[in-house]
Amino acid sequence: MKSVALHNLGCKVNAYELDVMRQMLEEGGYRIVPFEEAADIYIVNTCTVTNIADRKSRQMLHRAKKQNPDAVVVAVGCYVQTREDICRDSSIDLAIGNNKKKELLPILEAYLQEREAGMADQTMGNRIISDLSRPVPYEEMQLRDTSGHTRAFLKIQDGCNQFCSYCIIPFARGRVRSRRPEDVYREAEALADAGYQEIVLTGIHISSYGMDFIKEQGAAGDLRQEAYRQGYLLRLIRDLSGIRGLARIRLGSLEPRIITEEFAESLAGIREVCPHFHLSLQSGCDATLKRMNRHYLASEYYEKVKLLRTFFDLPAITTDVIVGFPGESEAEFAETERFLEQVGFYEMHVFKYSRRQGTAAAAMPDQVPDEVKVRRSERLLELERRQSRRYRESLIGKEAEILWEEPEDADGRTYMTGYTREYVRAALLMQEPLSNRLQKRKITGFLQENTVLVQ
């Protein structure tokens, strides 16, 4: 029985796909071991969203080969898809791109047979990818178990048609392709039967869920736009909410344009939908948004936030912000900072702009120096800490539903920790194990900066 060590980098979609690959390997008779141990095979599910992600992917692949020079090191995913020269790296024996992850087992076993026969020649290029520059079918995979304890990611969509000027992901993941509703439902039902009370709907651009179905049906114009804004995704959420044992449906990142009054009101009418919404912003300055090829104004974004706050009580609004985009002046950055103050987020993920070859932004003039990016990032991270604290304080004295996960020691005592429907981390002085139980508790204060205390 050969041993396999796996490591994931990047997004929730990657996490889901690695869980499926782990499941396939176990069913194929492989023994899964921690990545830190010596293994016969190392598999790294790579990321390429930023230059740092590229570097981390390379580091983990090199680390694997260093741990066992005789091991087979397999690079999988986005970094593979965008790097034609990847097999020139002597640390990598086999490279498998996106939309080929379902074929991991036969590809790996064919390579192992060739290697044992002395036929596996790295210089010939062991890079196996799909051509994602054209439409391809959705890569159907079924996950029955996950590495998480109480929450399961459920992939409903792949690819992106947006082509934001800074983003390499449409080239790494290809065009929008949606998973058939019946396949999503079957997997969610199986996960609920296995005891998972919360699922997180994830994809590369889940707001586009169903767009390819509309195209298949030959519809266009207003009908397609309406489907984009709410139709197929909302119908899927409604269907999933009827699954017995499924208490929570958490949504992955949403495009602001999908939030209409009808969509927000409909979501609020589904008890299982968590009041936690990640609306990708990137900049609060209209001029910067235009250069980014984002298709909304800051004022339109704010209207979407207000809609969510109209139909949900204290929803947690989170976002992404890029600092140092090409041409971002001090005045434009100040405009973004003022806008972020105006909106008031629960959490912000702040990224320094990363120049990606092959994107429109890479060729733009007025690239911002790294030291300026660092300074601006630090300012927004401090703002994020203040806003996050303010949001948590607004919940003190309120009752919250918590899905308990695991014990944790703090201040010499043991607490149960879990998450509210708003995705606020909560802790309770432990008297008994409560893992995977839902409870309503009153928020009384703070245990730590990022953790509220309940009783």
Coordinates of C-alpha atoms in Angstrom, one line a residue:
M1 CA 0.0 0.0 0.0
K2 CA 1.6 3.2 -1.2
S3 CA 1.5 6.3 1.1
V4 CA 0.2 9.6 -0.1
A5 CA 0.6 13.1 1.5
L6 CA -1.7 15.9 0.3
H7 CA -1.4 19.7 0.7
N8 CA -3.9 22.3 -0.4
L9 CA -3.2 26.0 -1.3
G10 CA -5.8 28.6 -2.2
C11 CA -9.5 28.9 -2.3
K12 CA -12.5 26.9 -1.0
V13 CA -12.9 25.3 -4.4
N14 CA -9.4 23.9 -4.1
A15 CA -10.2 22.6 -0.6
Y16 CA -13.3 20.8 -1.9
E17 CA -11.4 19.3 -4.9
L18 CA -8.6 18.1 -2.6
D19 CA -11.2 16.3 -0.4
V20 CA -12.5 14.6 -3.5
M21 CA -9.0 13.6 -4.5
R22 CA -8.3 12.3 -1.0
Q23 CA -11.5 10.2 -1.2
M24 CA -10.5 8.8 -4.6
L25 CA -7.1 7.8 -3.4
E26 CA -8.4 6.1 -0.2
E27 CA -10.9 4.1 -2.3
G28 CA -8.0 3.2 -4.7
G29 CA -6.1 1.6 -1.8
Y30 CA -3.6 4.4 -1.0
R31 CA -2.8 5.2 2.6
I32 CA -3.1 8.9 3.5
V33 CA -0.3 10.3 5.7
P34 CA 0.4 13.9 7.0
F35 CA 2.4 16.1 4.6
E36 CA 5.2 16.5 7.1
E37 CA 5.9 12.7 7.0
A38 CA 7.9 10.7 4.5
A39 CA 5.5 9.5 1.7
D40 CA 5.7 7.6 -1.5
I41 CA 3.7 10.2 -3.3
Y42 CA 3.1 13.9 -2.6
I43 CA 0.2 15.8 -4.1
V44 CA 0.1 19.6 -4.0
N45 CA -3.1 21.3 -5.1
T46 CA -1.7 24.6 -6.3
C47 CA -2.9 28.2 -6.5
T48 CA -1.9 31.0 -8.9
V49 CA -4.1 33.9 -7.9
T50 CA -1.1 36.0 -6.9
N51 CA 2.7 35.9 -7.3
I52 CA 2.8 34.9 -3.6
A53 CA 0.5 32.0 -4.3
D54 CA 2.8 30.9 -7.2
R55 CA 5.8 31.1 -4.8
K56 CA 4.0 29.1 -2.1
S57 CA 3.1 26.4 -4.6
R58 CA 6.7 26.1 -5.7
Q59 CA 7.9 26.0 -2.1
M60 CA 5.6 23.2 -1.1
L61 CA 6.5 21.1 -4.2
H62 CA 10.3 21.6 -3.5
R63 CA 9.7 20.8 0.2
A64 CA 8.0 17.5 -0.8
K65 CA 10.9 16.4 -3.0
K66 CA 13.4 17.4 -0.3
Q67 CA 11.5 15.3 2.3
N68 CA 11.8 12.2 0.1
P69 CA 13.9 12.6 -3.1
D70 CA 12.6 9.2 -4.3
A71 CA 8.9 10.2 -4.0
V72 CA 6.7 11.0 -6.9
V73 CA 5.7 14.7 -6.6
V74 CA 2.5 15.7 -8.3
A75 CA 1.5 19.3 -8.9
V76 CA -2.2 19.8 -9.5
G77 CA -4.4 22.7 -10.4
C78 CA -4.2 26.4 -11.3
Y79 CA -0.4 26.8 -11.2
V80 CA -0.1 23.8 -13.5
Q81 CA -2.7 25.2 -15.9
T82 CA -1.0 28.6 -16.4
R83 CA 2.7 27.5 -16.5
E84 CA 3.7 25.7 -19.7
D85 CA 7.3 25.2 -18.4
I86 CA 6.3 23.6 -15.1
C87 CA 7.8 20.2 -15.9
R88 CA 11.2 21.8 -16.3
D89 CA 11.2 22.0 -12.5
S90 CA 13.2 19.0 -11.3
S91 CA 11.1 18.7 -8.1
I92 CA 7.9 18.0 -10.1
D93 CA 7.4 14.5 -11.6
L94 CA 3.8 14.9 -12.8
A95 CA 1.6 17.9 -13.4
I96 CA -2.2 17.7 -13.8
G97 CA -4.3 20.7 -14.7
N98 CA -7.8 21.8 -14.0
N99 CA -10.8 19.8 -15.2
K100 CA -8.5 16.7 -15.0
K101 CA -8.6 16.2 -11.2
K102 CA -11.3 13.6 -11.5
E103 CA -8.8 11.5 -13.5
L104 CA -6.1 11.8 -10.9
L105 CA -6.1 8.1 -10.0
P106 CA -5.8 6.6 -13.6
I107 CA -3.2 9.3 -14.5
L108 CA -1.2 8.6 -11.4
E109 CA -1.3 4.9 -11.8
A110 CA -0.3 5.1 -15.5
Y111 CA 2.6 7.3 -14.5
L112 CA 3.7 4.9 -11.7
Q113 CA 3.6 1.9 -14.2
E114 CA 5.7 3.9 -16.7
R115 CA 8.2 4.9 -13.9
E116 CA 8.6 1.3 -12.7
A117 CA 9.2 0.2 -16.3
G118 CA 11.8 3.0 -16.7
M119 CA 9.7 4.8 -19.3
A120 CA 8.7 8.0 -17.4
D121 CA 10.9 10.7 -18.8
Q122 CA 10.3 14.1 -17.3
T123 CA 12.0 15.9 -20.1
M124 CA 9.2 14.8 -22.4
G125 CA 6.8 16.8 -20.3
N126 CA 4.4 15.0 -17.9
R127 CA 2.0 17.9 -18.0
I128 CA -1.6 16.8 -18.5
I129 CA -4.2 19.6 -19.0
S130 CA -7.5 20.4 -20.7
D131 CA -7.8 23.3 -23.2
L132 CA -9.8 25.7 -21.1
S133 CA -9.8 28.5 -23.7
R134 CA -12.9 26.9 -25.2
P135 CA -16.1 25.6 -23.5
V136 CA -15.7 22.3 -21.7
P137 CA -18.2 20.2 -19.6
Y138 CA -18.4 20.6 -15.8
E139 CA -16.1 18.1 -14.2
E140 CA -18.6 16.1 -12.0
M141 CA -17.2 14.8 -8.7
Q142 CA -19.1 13.5 -5.7
L143 CA -17.9 14.2 -2.2
R144 CA -19.2 11.9 0.5
D145 CA -17.0 13.0 3.4
T146 CA -14.9 16.0 4.1
S147 CA -11.8 16.9 6.1
G148 CA -14.0 19.3 8.2
H149 CA -16.0 18.2 11.2
T150 CA -19.2 20.2 11.0
R151 CA -19.1 22.2 7.8
A152 CA -18.8 20.9 4.2
F153 CA -17.9 22.8 1.1
L154 CA -20.1 22.0 -1.9
K155 CA -18.9 23.0 -5.3
I156 CA -21.7 24.1 -7.6
Q157 CA -19.8 25.9 -10.4
D158 CA -16.4 26.4 -12.1
G159 CA -14.8 29.0 -14.3
C160 CA -15.4 32.8 -14.8
N161 CA -16.3 35.0 -17.7
Q162 CA -15.6 38.3 -16.0
F163 CA -12.0 38.9 -17.1
C164 CA -11.2 41.6 -14.5
S165 CA -8.1 43.3 -15.7
Y166 CA -6.0 42.1 -12.8
C167 CA -7.1 38.4 -12.6
I168 CA -5.5 35.3 -14.1
I169 CA -8.2 33.0 -12.9
P170 CA -10.3 32.9 -16.1
F171 CA -7.2 31.6 -17.8
A172 CA -6.5 29.0 -15.1
R173 CA -10.1 27.9 -14.6
G174 CA -11.7 28.5 -18.0
R175 CA -15.3 29.7 -18.8
V176 CA -18.4 29.4 -16.7
R177 CA -19.8 25.9 -16.4
S178 CA -22.4 25.0 -13.8
R179 CA -23.1 21.7 -12.0
R180 CA -26.4 20.1 -12.7
P181 CA -28.9 20.8 -9.9
E182 CA -29.7 17.1 -9.4
D183 CA -26.0 16.3 -8.8
V184 CA -25.7 19.2 -6.3
Y185 CA -28.8 18.0 -4.5
R186 CA -27.7 14.4 -4.4
E187 CA -24.3 15.4 -2.8
A188 CA -25.9 17.8 -0.3
E189 CA -28.3 15.1 0.7
A190 CA -25.5 12.6 1.2
L191 CA -23.5 15.1 3.3
A192 CA -26.6 15.8 5.5
D193 CA -27.1 12.1 6.0
A194 CA -23.4 11.9 7.0
G195 CA -24.1 14.4 9.8
Y196 CA -23.0 17.7 8.3
Q197 CA -25.5 20.4 9.3
E198 CA -23.9 23.2 7.3
I199 CA -22.9 23.4 3.7
V200 CA -21.0 26.2 2.0
L201 CA -21.9 26.7 -1.7
T202 CA -18.7 27.5 -3.4
G203 CA -17.4 28.0 -6.9
I204 CA -15.1 30.3 -8.9
H205 CA -18.0 32.7 -9.7
I206 CA -21.2 31.3 -8.2
S207 CA -23.2 34.4 -9.2
S208 CA -23.0 33.1 -12.8
Y209 CA -24.5 29.7 -11.8
G210 CA -26.9 28.6 -14.5
M211 CA -25.7 31.0 -17.2
D212 CA -24.5 28.1 -19.4
F213 CA -27.9 26.4 -18.9
I214 CA -29.6 29.4 -20.3
K215 CA -27.2 29.4 -23.3
E216 CA -28.0 25.7 -23.9
Q217 CA -31.7 26.6 -24.1
G218 CA -31.0 29.3 -26.7
A219 CA -32.4 32.1 -24.5
A220 CA -30.8 35.6 -24.5
G221 CA -31.3 39.2 -23.6
D222 CA -33.5 40.0 -20.6
L223 CA -34.2 36.3 -19.8
R224 CA -30.5 35.5 -19.6
Q225 CA -29.8 38.6 -17.5
E226 CA -32.7 37.7 -15.1
A227 CA -31.3 34.2 -14.8
Y228 CA -27.9 35.6 -14.0
R229 CA -29.2 37.9 -11.3
Q230 CA -31.2 35.4 -9.4
G231 CA -33.1 32.6 -11.2
Y232 CA -31.0 29.4 -11.2
L233 CA -29.0 30.1 -8.1
L234 CA -32.1 31.0 -6.0
R235 CA -33.9 27.9 -7.2
L236 CA -31.0 25.8 -6.2
I237 CA -30.8 27.3 -2.7
R238 CA -34.6 26.8 -2.3
D239 CA -34.3 23.1 -3.2
L240 CA -31.3 22.5 -0.9
S241 CA -33.1 24.2 2.0
G242 CA -35.6 21.3 2.0
I243 CA -33.1 18.6 2.7
R244 CA -33.7 17.0 6.1
G245 CA -30.9 17.5 8.6
L246 CA -29.4 20.5 6.7
A247 CA -29.7 23.4 9.1
R248 CA -27.5 26.0 7.4
I249 CA -26.6 27.1 3.8
R250 CA -23.8 29.5 3.6
L251 CA -23.0 31.3 0.4
G252 CA -19.6 31.8 -1.1
S253 CA -18.5 35.0 -2.7
L254 CA -21.2 36.9 -4.6
E255 CA -21.0 39.5 -7.4
P256 CA -22.7 42.7 -6.1
R257 CA -24.9 42.9 -9.3
I258 CA -26.8 39.7 -8.3
I259 CA -28.3 41.5 -5.2
T260 CA -31.7 42.8 -6.2
E261 CA -34.6 43.6 -3.9
E262 CA -36.3 40.5 -5.1
F263 CA -33.2 38.3 -4.6
A264 CA -32.4 39.7 -1.1
E265 CA -36.1 39.4 0.0
S266 CA -36.2 35.8 -1.3
L267 CA -33.0 34.8 0.5
A268 CA -34.3 36.3 3.7
G269 CA -37.4 34.0 3.4
I270 CA -35.2 30.9 3.5
R271 CA -34.4 30.1 7.1
E272 CA -31.4 28.0 6.3
V273 CA -29.5 30.8 4.5
C274 CA -26.9 32.3 6.8
P275 CA -26.9 36.1 7.1
H276 CA -23.2 36.2 6.1
F277 CA -22.5 37.7 2.6
H278 CA -19.2 38.1 0.9
L279 CA -19.6 40.8 -1.7
S280 CA -16.4 41.3 -3.7
L281 CA -15.6 45.1 -3.9
Q282 CA -11.8 45.5 -4.8
S283 CA -12.0 49.3 -4.7
G284 CA -14.2 52.1 -3.5
C285 CA -13.1 54.4 -6.2
D286 CA -15.0 54.5 -9.5
A287 CA -12.0 55.4 -11.6
T288 CA -10.1 52.4 -10.2
L289 CA -13.1 50.1 -10.6
K290 CA -13.3 51.1 -14.3
R291 CA -9.6 50.2 -14.8
M292 CA -10.2 46.9 -13.0
N293 CA -13.0 46.1 -15.5
R294 CA -15.5 45.8 -12.6
H295 CA -19.0 46.4 -13.8
Y296 CA -20.5 48.6 -11.1
L297 CA -20.0 51.9 -9.3
A298 CA -19.1 52.3 -5.6
S299 CA -22.5 53.9 -5.0
E300 CA -24.3 50.9 -6.7
Y301 CA -22.3 48.5 -4.4
Y302 CA -23.4 50.4 -1.4
E303 CA -27.1 50.1 -2.5
K304 CA -26.6 46.3 -2.6
V305 CA -25.3 46.3 1.0
K306 CA -28.3 48.4 2.1
L307 CA -30.7 46.0 0.5
L308 CA -29.1 43.1 2.5
R309 CA -29.4 45.2 5.7
T310 CA -33.0 45.9 4.9
F311 CA -34.0 42.2 4.8
F312 CA -31.6 40.7 7.3
D313 CA -31.0 41.7 10.9
L314 CA -27.3 42.7 11.3
P315 CA -26.0 40.6 8.4
A316 CA -22.2 40.1 8.3
I317 CA -20.9 41.8 5.2
T318 CA -17.4 40.8 4.2
T319 CA -15.3 41.8 1.1
D320 CA -12.0 41.8 -0.7
V321 CA -10.0 45.0 -1.4
I322 CA -6.9 45.4 -3.6
V323 CA -4.5 48.2 -2.8
G324 CA -1.9 49.6 -5.2
F325 CA -3.7 48.8 -8.4
P326 CA -1.9 50.4 -11.4
G327 CA -2.6 54.1 -11.5
E328 CA -4.1 54.2 -7.9
S329 CA -3.2 57.7 -6.7
E330 CA -3.2 58.9 -3.1
A331 CA -6.5 60.6 -3.9
E332 CA -8.0 57.4 -5.3
F333 CA -6.8 55.4 -2.3
A334 CA -8.3 58.0 0.1
E335 CA -11.6 57.7 -1.8
T336 CA -11.5 53.9 -1.2
E337 CA -10.7 54.4 2.4
R338 CA -13.6 56.8 2.9
F339 CA -16.0 54.4 1.2
L340 CA -14.9 51.5 3.4
E341 CA -15.6 53.6 6.4
Q342 CA -19.0 54.4 5.0
V343 CA -20.0 50.8 4.4
G344 CA -18.7 49.3 7.6
F345 CA -17.7 45.7 7.0
Y346 CA -17.5 42.8 9.4
E347 CA -14.3 41.6 7.8
M348 CA -12.1 42.8 4.9
H349 CA -9.5 40.7 3.1
V350 CA -6.9 43.2 2.0
F351 CA -4.6 42.3 -0.9
K352 CA -1.6 44.1 -2.3
Y353 CA -1.9 44.2 -6.1
S354 CA 0.0 41.4 -7.7
R355 CA 1.2 41.8 -11.3
R356 CA 0.1 38.7 -13.3
Q357 CA 1.7 38.3 -16.8
G358 CA -1.1 37.7 -19.3
T359 CA -3.6 40.1 -17.7
A360 CA -4.5 43.5 -19.0
A361 CA -3.4 45.2 -15.8
A362 CA 0.2 43.9 -16.1
A363 CA 0.7 46.1 -19.1
M364 CA -0.9 49.2 -17.6
P365 CA 1.3 52.3 -16.9
D366 CA 1.8 53.8 -13.4
Q367 CA 2.5 50.6 -11.6
V368 CA 2.5 51.4 -7.8
P369 CA 5.8 50.8 -5.9
D370 CA 5.8 48.0 -3.3
E371 CA 6.5 50.3 -0.4
V372 CA 3.3 52.3 -1.2
K373 CA 1.3 49.1 -1.4
V374 CA 2.6 48.0 2.0
R375 CA 1.7 51.3 3.6
R376 CA -1.8 51.4 2.1
S377 CA -2.4 47.8 3.1
E378 CA -1.4 48.5 6.7
R379 CA -3.9 51.4 6.9
L380 CA -6.7 49.2 5.6
L381 CA -5.8 46.3 7.9
E382 CA -6.0 48.7 10.9
L383 CA -9.4 49.9 9.6
E384 CA -10.5 46.3 9.2
R385 CA -9.6 45.5 12.9
R386 CA -11.7 48.5 14.1
Q387 CA -14.7 47.6 12.0
S388 CA -14.6 43.9 12.9
R389 CA -14.4 44.8 16.6
R390 CA -17.3 47.2 16.1
Y391 CA -19.5 44.6 14.4
R392 CA -18.8 42.0 17.1
E393 CA -19.7 44.6 19.8
S394 CA -23.0 45.1 18.1
L395 CA -23.9 41.5 18.9
I396 CA -23.3 41.7 22.6
G397 CA -26.5 41.1 24.6
K398 CA -28.1 39.3 21.6
E399 CA -28.9 35.6 21.3
A400 CA -27.1 33.7 18.6
E401 CA -27.3 30.3 17.1
I402 CA -24.0 28.5 17.3
L403 CA -22.8 25.4 15.6
W404 CA -20.1 24.0 17.9
E405 CA -17.0 22.6 16.4
E406 CA -14.1 21.7 18.8
P407 CA -12.6 22.4 22.2
E408 CA -9.8 24.9 22.6
D409 CA -7.6 26.0 25.6
A410 CA -7.4 29.7 26.5
D411 CA -6.4 31.4 29.7
G412 CA -5.8 28.1 31.4
R413 CA -9.3 26.9 30.7
T414 CA -11.0 24.8 28.1
Y415 CA -13.7 26.3 25.9
M416 CA -16.0 24.8 23.2
T417 CA -15.6 26.9 20.0
G418 CA -17.9 27.3 17.1
Y419 CA -19.5 29.8 14.7
T420 CA -22.7 31.8 14.7
R421 CA -24.9 32.0 11.6
E422 CA -23.0 35.3 10.8
Y423 CA -19.7 33.4 10.9
V424 CA -18.6 35.1 14.2
R425 CA -16.4 32.8 16.2
A426 CA -17.8 32.0 19.7
A427 CA -16.6 30.3 22.8
L428 CA -18.3 28.7 25.8
L429 CA -16.6 27.6 29.0
M430 CA -16.7 23.8 28.4
Q431 CA -18.7 21.6 30.6
E432 CA -19.4 18.8 28.1
P433 CA -18.5 18.0 24.5
L434 CA -20.8 19.7 22.1
S435 CA -19.2 19.1 18.7
N436 CA -21.7 19.4 15.8
R437 CA -24.5 20.5 18.0
L438 CA -26.6 23.6 17.4
Q439 CA -27.4 25.8 20.4
K440 CA -28.8 29.2 21.0
R441 CA -26.6 31.2 23.5
K442 CA -26.4 34.8 24.6
I443 CA -23.3 36.8 23.6
T444 CA -21.8 38.4 26.7
G445 CA -18.5 39.8 25.6
F446 CA -15.1 38.9 24.3
L447 CA -12.8 36.0 25.0
Q448 CA -10.2 37.1 22.4
E449 CA -10.1 39.9 19.8
N450 CA -11.7 37.5 17.2
T451 CA -13.8 35.4 19.5
V452 CA -17.0 36.4 21.4
L453 CA -17.9 34.8 24.7
V454 CA -21.3 33.3 25.2
Q455 CA -23.2 31.8 28.2

